[in-house]
Amino acid sequence: MTKKLFIKTYGCQMNVYDSERMAEALGAEGYVTTEVAEEADMVLLNTCHIREKAAEKLYSDLGRLKPLKVERPDLKIGVAGCVAQAEGEEILRRMPLVDLVVGPQSYHRLPAMAKRAEAGEKSVDTDFPEEDKFDHLPDRPKAAVRPTAFLTVQEGCDKFCAFCVVPYTRGAEISRPAERVLAEAQGLVGKGVREITLLGQNVNAYHGAGADGDWSLARLVRELARIDGLDRIRYTTSHPNDMTDDLIAAHGEEPKLMPYLHLPVQSGSDRILKAMARKHRAEDYLRLVEKIRAARPDIVLSGDFIVGFPGETEADFAATLDLIRAVNYGMAYSFKYSARPGTPAAERTPVPTDVADARLQTVQALLTEQQRATQAAMVGREVSVLFEKPGRLQGQMVGKSDYLHAVHAKTDATPGTIARVRITGSAPNSLAGEIA
Ligand code: 5AD
Ligand code: SF4
């Protein structure tokens, strides 16, 4: 008998990957995924804790599931992800409708927890177990649905930036053995995947066990590049301090490594960087950017910025704007600082909300302008596009360029085709082109 599973995913790409793997694990228990919560036998909320009122949001989303559960008491409700890790038992106490709570390191135990839920027994698992969850998750399924895939190679973080919950919710930094990563990649390519994005909270700190000692991310990328049929490799997210020379060199030497790099710096003020415990100065970052551009001059850089960090003055904020102007980002994310319980910065005096709001608007306007200019500069150029799916208009396909821009073009190419495309126009979040 098939049972239906509805998963709602919040937050980062790591969660998207985890949701897929959880769906596969529950697939072995007879669950098939559905897009419709109303017809599900199990609803799983895969939560994110990085910013804003994550716990409150979870509780209000759970509240909205109440009528469903009243109507069908057999419905099982699970909470996964970083809020599950942070809140644990508290979720069951506040929300009796929840059947299971599972932290990110325990997903391989989910099938057993689902069985217990079906038998009417509640469970909570927020351990950081000895065994590696990836060794205990089933192989990925036969048919790839898309020509692009995420592949988690590293999890957790030891950096302890003063604002960030990741070291607490995802735990200590661990790298998956290189053999496993290569085998998983090979499997994906066998199913038609042509582009793989390697994931990790600190992906460039990767140091997985290889045949001859620990492998760096650069080594892993170079080995992955030897897989026939794998045409594109990306990785995210990186810390400036782990951007090693061999990885930078790979950007110049390995054509399959795509010319796009997400390299968050958070602030352009040395005072604030110090308060954030980032362990680098603005100048270090700018020199690093120079080095990367020397290796790969056309690389598109993206980043993350936090405004309104405790103690941030107008001069500190101006330094952030200066750094953004100096780098010129292809696109970047900016966030208003949000105090996360349990992190060092949460104890400090906050910047007034209206000041932080105004700074966020200013920084977003600058970043939007840089994004617009980067996209406009693509017009007239020829790029390669990996087509993924039909576009909005009849006869149109949409895919990503090497630079990660979404590109629409009129073509009868099938998903998974890589074609040269001449860019003819730029819209706020995508480019238009024609087959070259
Ligand atoms: N407040 C605001 N932004 C945050 N980020 C992480 N923690 C916080 C926080 N407490 C941002 C950082 C990080 C991105 C994933 O989320 O910019 O790079
Ligand atoms: Fe969080 Fe990234 Fe800092 Fe680690 S390096 S603590 S994940 S912001």
Coordinates of C-alpha atoms and ligand atoms in Angstrom, one line a residue:
M1 CA 0.0 0.0 0.0
T2 CA 1.4 3.4 -0.9
K3 CA 1.3 6.2 1.5
K4 CA 1.7 9.8 0.6
L5 CA 4.4 12.1 1.9
F6 CA 4.3 15.9 1.8
I7 CA 7.5 17.7 2.6
K8 CA 7.8 21.5 3.1
T9 CA 11.4 22.7 2.9
Y10 CA 12.6 26.0 4.4
G11 CA 15.9 27.6 4.1
C12 CA 19.1 26.6 2.3
Q13 CA 20.1 24.2 -0.5
M14 CA 21.4 21.8 2.2
N15 CA 17.8 21.4 3.3
V16 CA 16.6 20.9 -0.3
Y17 CA 19.1 18.1 -0.6
D18 CA 18.2 16.7 2.9
S19 CA 14.5 16.7 1.9
E20 CA 15.2 14.7 -1.2
R21 CA 17.2 12.2 0.8
M22 CA 14.5 11.9 3.5
A23 CA 11.9 11.3 0.7
E24 CA 14.1 8.5 -0.6
A25 CA 14.5 7.0 2.8
L26 CA 10.8 7.0 3.4
G27 CA 10.3 5.7 -0.1
A28 CA 11.7 2.4 1.1
E29 CA 8.9 2.4 3.6
G30 CA 6.2 2.7 0.9
Y31 CA 5.9 6.5 0.9
V32 CA 5.6 8.5 -2.4
T33 CA 5.8 12.3 -2.4
T34 CA 2.8 14.5 -3.1
E35 CA 2.6 18.2 -3.8
V36 CA -0.7 18.4 -1.9
A37 CA -0.6 18.5 1.9
E38 CA -4.3 17.7 2.1
E39 CA -3.9 14.3 0.6
A40 CA -0.8 13.3 2.6
D41 CA -0.4 10.5 5.1
M42 CA 2.6 12.2 6.5
V43 CA 3.6 15.9 6.5
L44 CA 7.2 16.7 7.2
L45 CA 8.4 20.2 7.9
N46 CA 12.1 20.6 7.1
T47 CA 12.9 23.7 9.1
C48 CA 15.6 26.4 9.0
H49 CA 16.9 28.3 12.1
I50 CA 19.4 30.7 10.5
R51 CA 17.4 34.0 10.8
E52 CA 14.2 35.6 12.0
K53 CA 11.7 34.0 14.3
A54 CA 12.2 30.5 13.1
A55 CA 10.6 28.7 16.1
E56 CA 7.6 31.0 16.1
K57 CA 7.1 30.4 12.4
L58 CA 7.3 26.6 12.9
Y59 CA 4.6 26.8 15.7
S60 CA 2.3 28.9 13.6
D61 CA 2.8 26.5 10.6
L62 CA 2.0 23.6 12.9
G63 CA -1.0 25.4 14.1
R64 CA -2.3 25.6 10.5
L65 CA -2.0 21.8 10.2
K66 CA -4.4 21.3 13.1
P67 CA -7.6 21.2 11.1
L68 CA -6.1 18.5 8.8
K69 CA -5.1 16.4 11.8
V70 CA -8.6 16.8 13.4
E71 CA -10.2 15.7 10.1
R72 CA -7.8 12.8 9.7
P73 CA -6.3 11.7 13.0
D74 CA -4.2 9.1 11.2
L75 CA -2.1 11.9 9.6
K76 CA 1.5 11.8 10.9
I77 CA 3.3 15.1 11.4
G78 CA 7.1 15.3 11.6
V79 CA 9.5 18.2 12.2
A80 CA 13.0 18.0 10.8
G81 CA 15.9 20.4 10.3
C82 CA 17.6 22.9 12.4
V83 CA 14.6 24.1 14.4
A84 CA 14.0 20.4 15.3
Q85 CA 17.6 20.3 16.5
A86 CA 17.3 23.5 18.5
E87 CA 13.8 22.9 20.1
G88 CA 13.8 19.1 20.5
E89 CA 11.3 17.8 23.1
E90 CA 9.9 21.3 23.4
I91 CA 8.1 20.8 20.1
L92 CA 6.1 17.8 21.4
R93 CA 5.3 19.7 24.6
R94 CA 3.9 22.8 22.8
M95 CA 2.4 20.9 19.8
P96 CA 0.8 17.5 20.8
L97 CA -0.2 17.0 17.2
V98 CA 3.5 16.4 16.3
D99 CA 4.5 12.7 16.0
L100 CA 8.2 12.9 15.4
V101 CA 11.1 15.4 15.8
V102 CA 14.3 14.6 14.0
G103 CA 17.6 16.6 13.9
P104 CA 19.7 16.9 10.7
Q105 CA 22.2 14.3 11.8
S106 CA 19.7 11.6 12.4
Y107 CA 17.8 11.3 9.1
H108 CA 18.8 7.8 8.6
R109 CA 16.7 6.9 11.6
L110 CA 13.6 8.5 10.1
P111 CA 12.2 5.3 8.6
A112 CA 12.2 3.6 12.0
M113 CA 10.7 6.7 13.5
A114 CA 8.0 6.8 10.9
K115 CA 7.1 3.1 11.7
R116 CA 6.8 4.0 15.4
A117 CA 4.6 7.0 14.5
E118 CA 2.4 4.7 12.5
A119 CA 2.1 2.5 15.6
G120 CA 1.0 5.5 17.5
E121 CA 4.3 6.2 19.3
K122 CA 6.0 9.5 19.4
S123 CA 9.8 10.0 19.1
V124 CA 12.4 12.6 19.3
D125 CA 16.0 12.2 17.9
T126 CA 18.4 15.1 18.0
D127 CA 21.6 13.1 18.6
F128 CA 24.8 13.7 16.9
P129 CA 25.3 10.0 16.3
E130 CA 28.7 8.3 15.8
E131 CA 27.6 6.7 12.5
D132 CA 27.4 8.7 9.3
K133 CA 23.8 9.2 8.2
F134 CA 24.9 9.1 4.6
D135 CA 26.1 5.5 5.0
H136 CA 22.7 4.5 6.3
L137 CA 20.5 6.3 3.8
P138 CA 19.4 4.3 0.7
D139 CA 20.9 4.8 -2.7
R140 CA 19.4 7.6 -4.7
P141 CA 16.6 6.4 -7.0
K142 CA 16.8 5.2 -10.6
A143 CA 15.6 8.1 -12.7
A144 CA 16.9 11.6 -12.3
V145 CA 14.1 14.2 -12.6
R146 CA 16.4 17.1 -13.4
P147 CA 19.8 17.5 -15.2
T148 CA 21.2 19.3 -12.2
A149 CA 21.7 17.9 -8.7
F150 CA 22.9 18.9 -5.2
L151 CA 25.4 16.6 -3.5
T152 CA 26.3 17.2 0.2
V153 CA 30.1 16.7 0.7
Q154 CA 30.6 18.5 4.1
E155 CA 28.4 19.5 7.0
G156 CA 28.6 21.5 10.1
C157 CA 31.0 24.3 11.0
D158 CA 33.8 24.9 13.5
K159 CA 34.1 28.6 12.8
F160 CA 31.6 30.0 15.4
C161 CA 30.9 33.3 13.9
A162 CA 29.4 35.3 16.7
F163 CA 26.0 35.6 15.0
C164 CA 25.5 32.1 13.6
V165 CA 23.6 29.0 14.9
V166 CA 25.1 26.6 12.4
P167 CA 27.8 25.3 14.7
Y168 CA 25.1 24.5 17.3
T169 CA 22.4 23.1 15.0
R170 CA 24.5 21.3 12.4
G171 CA 27.3 20.4 14.8
A172 CA 31.1 20.1 14.2
E173 CA 32.5 20.2 10.7
I174 CA 32.7 16.8 9.0
S175 CA 33.6 15.8 5.5
R176 CA 32.3 12.7 3.6
P177 CA 34.9 10.3 2.3
A178 CA 35.9 11.2 -1.3
E179 CA 35.1 7.7 -2.5
R180 CA 31.5 8.0 -1.4
V181 CA 31.2 11.4 -3.1
L182 CA 32.6 10.1 -6.3
A183 CA 30.4 7.1 -6.3
E184 CA 27.3 9.2 -5.6
A185 CA 28.3 11.6 -8.4
Q186 CA 28.9 8.7 -10.8
G187 CA 25.4 7.4 -9.9
L188 CA 23.8 10.8 -10.6
V189 CA 25.6 11.1 -13.9
G190 CA 24.4 7.6 -14.9
K191 CA 20.8 8.9 -14.3
G192 CA 21.3 11.8 -16.6
V193 CA 22.6 14.5 -14.3
R194 CA 25.0 16.9 -16.1
E195 CA 25.7 19.5 -13.4
I196 CA 26.5 18.9 -9.7
T197 CA 26.6 21.5 -7.0
L198 CA 28.7 20.3 -4.1
L199 CA 27.1 21.5 -0.8
G200 CA 28.5 22.2 2.6
Q201 CA 28.1 25.0 5.2
N202 CA 31.8 25.4 4.8
V203 CA 32.4 23.5 1.6
N204 CA 35.8 24.8 0.9
A205 CA 37.0 23.4 4.2
Y206 CA 36.4 20.0 2.8
H207 CA 39.0 17.4 3.8
G208 CA 37.4 14.0 3.1
A209 CA 39.4 10.8 3.3
G210 CA 40.7 9.8 -0.1
A211 CA 42.7 6.8 -1.4
D212 CA 46.0 8.6 -0.5
G213 CA 45.2 10.7 2.6
D214 CA 42.8 13.6 3.0
W215 CA 41.6 15.3 -0.1
S216 CA 41.0 19.0 -0.4
L217 CA 38.0 20.4 -2.2
A218 CA 40.3 21.3 -5.2
R219 CA 41.4 17.6 -5.4
L220 CA 37.8 16.4 -5.2
V221 CA 36.7 18.9 -8.0
R222 CA 39.6 17.7 -10.2
E223 CA 38.6 14.1 -9.7
L224 CA 34.9 14.8 -10.3
A225 CA 35.9 16.6 -13.5
R226 CA 37.2 13.3 -14.9
I227 CA 33.7 11.7 -14.9
D228 CA 32.5 11.5 -18.5
G229 CA 29.1 13.0 -18.9
L230 CA 29.5 15.4 -15.9
D231 CA 29.8 18.7 -17.6
R232 CA 29.5 21.3 -14.8
I233 CA 30.7 21.5 -11.2
R234 CA 29.8 24.2 -8.7
Y235 CA 30.2 24.4 -4.9
T236 CA 28.7 26.4 -2.1
T237 CA 29.1 28.0 0.5
S238 CA 32.7 29.0 1.1
H239 CA 34.6 30.9 3.8
P240 CA 37.3 33.3 2.7
N241 CA 39.8 31.8 5.1
D242 CA 39.5 28.3 3.4
M243 CA 39.9 29.6 -0.1
T244 CA 43.2 27.9 -0.8
D245 CA 45.6 28.4 -3.6
D246 CA 44.9 25.0 -5.2
L247 CA 41.2 25.8 -5.2
I248 CA 41.8 29.2 -6.8
A249 CA 44.1 27.6 -9.4
A250 CA 41.4 25.0 -10.2
H251 CA 39.1 27.9 -11.2
G252 CA 41.7 28.9 -13.8
E253 CA 42.5 25.4 -15.0
E254 CA 39.4 23.2 -14.8
P255 CA 36.9 24.1 -17.5
K256 CA 34.1 22.1 -15.8
L257 CA 34.4 24.3 -12.7
M258 CA 31.8 27.0 -13.4
P259 CA 32.8 30.7 -13.2
Y260 CA 30.6 31.6 -10.3
L261 CA 31.6 31.8 -6.6
H262 CA 29.6 32.5 -3.5
L263 CA 32.1 34.0 -1.1
P264 CA 30.3 35.7 1.9
V265 CA 32.2 38.4 3.8
Q266 CA 29.3 39.7 5.9
S267 CA 30.8 43.1 6.6
G268 CA 33.4 45.5 5.2
S269 CA 34.4 47.0 8.5
D270 CA 37.4 45.5 10.4
R271 CA 35.9 46.4 13.7
I272 CA 32.7 44.5 12.9
L273 CA 34.5 41.6 11.3
K274 CA 36.4 41.3 14.6
A275 CA 33.2 41.5 16.6
M276 CA 31.7 38.8 14.4
A277 CA 34.8 36.6 15.0
R278 CA 35.3 36.2 11.3
K279 CA 39.1 35.9 11.6
H280 CA 39.9 38.0 8.5
R281 CA 40.0 41.7 7.6
A282 CA 38.3 43.5 4.7
E283 CA 41.7 43.9 3.1
D284 CA 42.4 40.2 3.2
Y285 CA 39.1 39.6 1.4
L286 CA 39.8 42.2 -1.3
R287 CA 43.3 40.6 -1.9
L288 CA 41.6 37.2 -2.1
V289 CA 39.1 38.5 -4.7
E290 CA 42.0 39.9 -6.7
K291 CA 43.7 36.5 -6.7
I292 CA 40.6 34.7 -7.8
R293 CA 40.0 37.1 -10.6
A294 CA 43.6 36.7 -11.7
A295 CA 42.9 33.0 -12.0
R296 CA 39.5 33.4 -13.7
P297 CA 39.0 37.0 -14.9
D298 CA 35.3 36.5 -15.9
I299 CA 34.2 34.9 -12.6
V300 CA 30.9 36.2 -11.2
L301 CA 31.1 36.7 -7.4
S302 CA 28.3 36.6 -5.0
G303 CA 28.2 37.1 -1.2
D304 CA 26.2 37.5 2.0
F305 CA 26.0 40.7 4.1
I306 CA 24.6 41.3 7.5
V307 CA 23.7 44.9 8.4
G308 CA 22.8 46.1 11.9
F309 CA 25.2 43.8 13.7
P310 CA 25.5 44.9 17.4
G311 CA 27.8 47.9 17.6
E312 CA 27.7 48.7 13.8
T313 CA 28.1 52.5 13.4
E314 CA 27.5 54.6 10.3
A315 CA 31.2 54.5 9.6
D316 CA 31.2 50.7 9.8
F317 CA 28.3 50.5 7.4
A318 CA 30.0 52.9 5.0
A319 CA 32.9 50.5 5.0
T320 CA 30.6 47.7 3.9
L321 CA 29.3 49.8 1.1
D322 CA 32.9 50.7 0.1
L323 CA 33.8 47.0 0.0
I324 CA 30.8 46.2 -2.1
R325 CA 31.8 48.9 -4.6
A326 CA 35.3 47.6 -4.7
V327 CA 34.3 44.0 -5.4
N328 CA 31.3 44.6 -7.7
Y329 CA 29.1 41.6 -7.1
G330 CA 27.1 39.8 -9.7
M331 CA 24.5 39.2 -7.1
A332 CA 24.4 39.0 -3.4
Y333 CA 22.2 38.5 -0.4
S334 CA 21.8 40.9 2.4
F335 CA 20.2 40.4 5.8
K336 CA 19.2 42.4 8.8
Y337 CA 21.0 41.0 11.8
S338 CA 18.8 38.7 13.8
A339 CA 19.7 37.7 17.3
R340 CA 19.9 33.9 17.6
P341 CA 19.5 32.5 21.1
G342 CA 22.6 30.9 22.3
T343 CA 25.0 32.7 20.1
P344 CA 27.6 35.2 21.6
A345 CA 26.2 38.2 19.7
A346 CA 22.7 37.7 21.0
E347 CA 23.9 39.0 24.4
R348 CA 25.0 42.4 22.9
T349 CA 23.1 45.6 22.6
P350 CA 21.2 45.7 19.3
V351 CA 21.2 48.5 16.7
P352 CA 17.8 50.2 16.6
T353 CA 15.5 48.5 14.2
D354 CA 14.7 51.6 12.1
V355 CA 18.5 52.2 11.6
A356 CA 19.0 48.5 10.6
D357 CA 16.0 48.7 8.2
A358 CA 17.3 51.8 6.5
R359 CA 20.8 50.2 6.1
L360 CA 19.3 47.1 4.7
Q361 CA 17.4 49.2 2.1
T362 CA 20.6 51.1 1.1
V363 CA 22.7 48.0 0.8
Q364 CA 20.0 46.2 -1.2
A365 CA 19.7 49.1 -3.6
L366 CA 23.5 49.0 -4.2
L367 CA 23.5 45.2 -4.7
T368 CA 20.5 45.3 -7.0
E369 CA 22.3 48.0 -9.1
Q370 CA 25.4 45.8 -9.4
Q371 CA 23.3 42.8 -10.3
R372 CA 21.5 44.8 -13.0
A373 CA 24.9 46.0 -14.4
T374 CA 26.4 42.5 -14.4
Q375 CA 23.4 41.1 -16.3
A376 CA 23.4 44.0 -18.7
A377 CA 27.0 43.3 -19.5
M378 CA 26.0 39.8 -20.6
V379 CA 23.9 41.2 -23.5
G380 CA 25.6 40.5 -26.8
R381 CA 27.8 37.8 -25.3
E382 CA 27.6 34.1 -26.1
V383 CA 27.3 31.8 -23.1
S384 CA 26.6 28.1 -22.6
V385 CA 23.2 27.2 -21.2
L386 CA 22.2 23.9 -19.6
F387 CA 18.5 23.7 -20.4
E388 CA 16.4 22.4 -17.5
K389 CA 12.7 22.8 -18.2
P390 CA 10.1 24.5 -20.4
G391 CA 9.9 28.3 -20.0
R392 CA 6.7 30.3 -19.5
L393 CA 6.2 31.0 -23.2
Q394 CA 5.3 28.4 -25.8
G395 CA 8.3 26.8 -27.4
Q396 CA 10.7 28.3 -24.8
M397 CA 13.2 26.5 -22.6
V398 CA 14.9 27.9 -19.5
G399 CA 18.2 26.9 -18.0
K400 CA 21.3 28.3 -16.3
S401 CA 24.3 29.9 -17.9
D402 CA 27.8 29.1 -16.7
Y403 CA 27.5 32.2 -14.6
L404 CA 24.4 30.9 -13.0
H405 CA 22.0 33.4 -14.7
A406 CA 18.6 32.0 -15.6
V407 CA 18.4 32.2 -19.4
H408 CA 15.2 31.8 -21.5
A409 CA 15.5 30.9 -25.2
K410 CA 13.3 29.7 -28.0
T411 CA 14.4 26.1 -28.7
D412 CA 13.1 22.6 -29.0
A413 CA 16.1 21.3 -27.0
T414 CA 15.2 18.7 -24.4
P415 CA 16.1 19.1 -20.7
G416 CA 19.7 18.3 -20.2
T417 CA 20.9 19.8 -23.4
I418 CA 23.8 22.3 -23.2
A419 CA 23.8 24.9 -26.0
R420 CA 25.6 28.1 -26.9
V421 CA 23.2 31.0 -26.5
R422 CA 23.6 34.6 -27.5
I423 CA 22.2 36.9 -24.9
T424 CA 19.7 39.4 -26.3
G425 CA 18.1 41.0 -23.2
S426 CA 18.2 41.3 -19.5
A427 CA 15.2 41.3 -17.1
P428 CA 15.4 41.8 -13.3
N429 CA 16.1 38.1 -12.5
S430 CA 16.8 36.5 -15.8
L431 CA 18.3 36.9 -19.3
A432 CA 16.8 36.3 -22.7
G433 CA 18.7 34.8 -25.5
E434 CA 18.7 32.9 -28.8
I435 CA 20.5 29.8 -29.8
A436 CA 23.8 30.8 -31.4
Ligands
5AD1 N1 21.3 37.3 11.4 C1 21.3 37.7 10.1 N2 21.9 37.0 9.1 C2 22.5 35.8 9.4 N3 23.1 34.9 8.7 C3 23.5 33.9 9.4 N4 23.2 34.2 10.7 C4 22.5 35.3 10.7 C5 21.9 36.1 11.7 N5 22.0 35.8 13.0 C6 23.3 35.1 7.2 C7 24.8 35.2 6.9 C8 25.1 33.8 6.3 C9 23.8 33.5 5.6 C10 23.6 32.1 5.3 O1 22.8 33.9 6.5 O2 25.0 36.2 6.0 O3 26.2 33.9 5.4
SF4_2 FE1 27.9 30.2 10.4 FE2 29.3 30.3 8.0 FE3 30.3 31.5 10.2 FE4 30.2 28.8 10.1 S1 31.4 30.2 8.8 S2 29.6 30.1 11.9 S3 28.2 28.5 9.0 S4 28.5 32.1 9.1

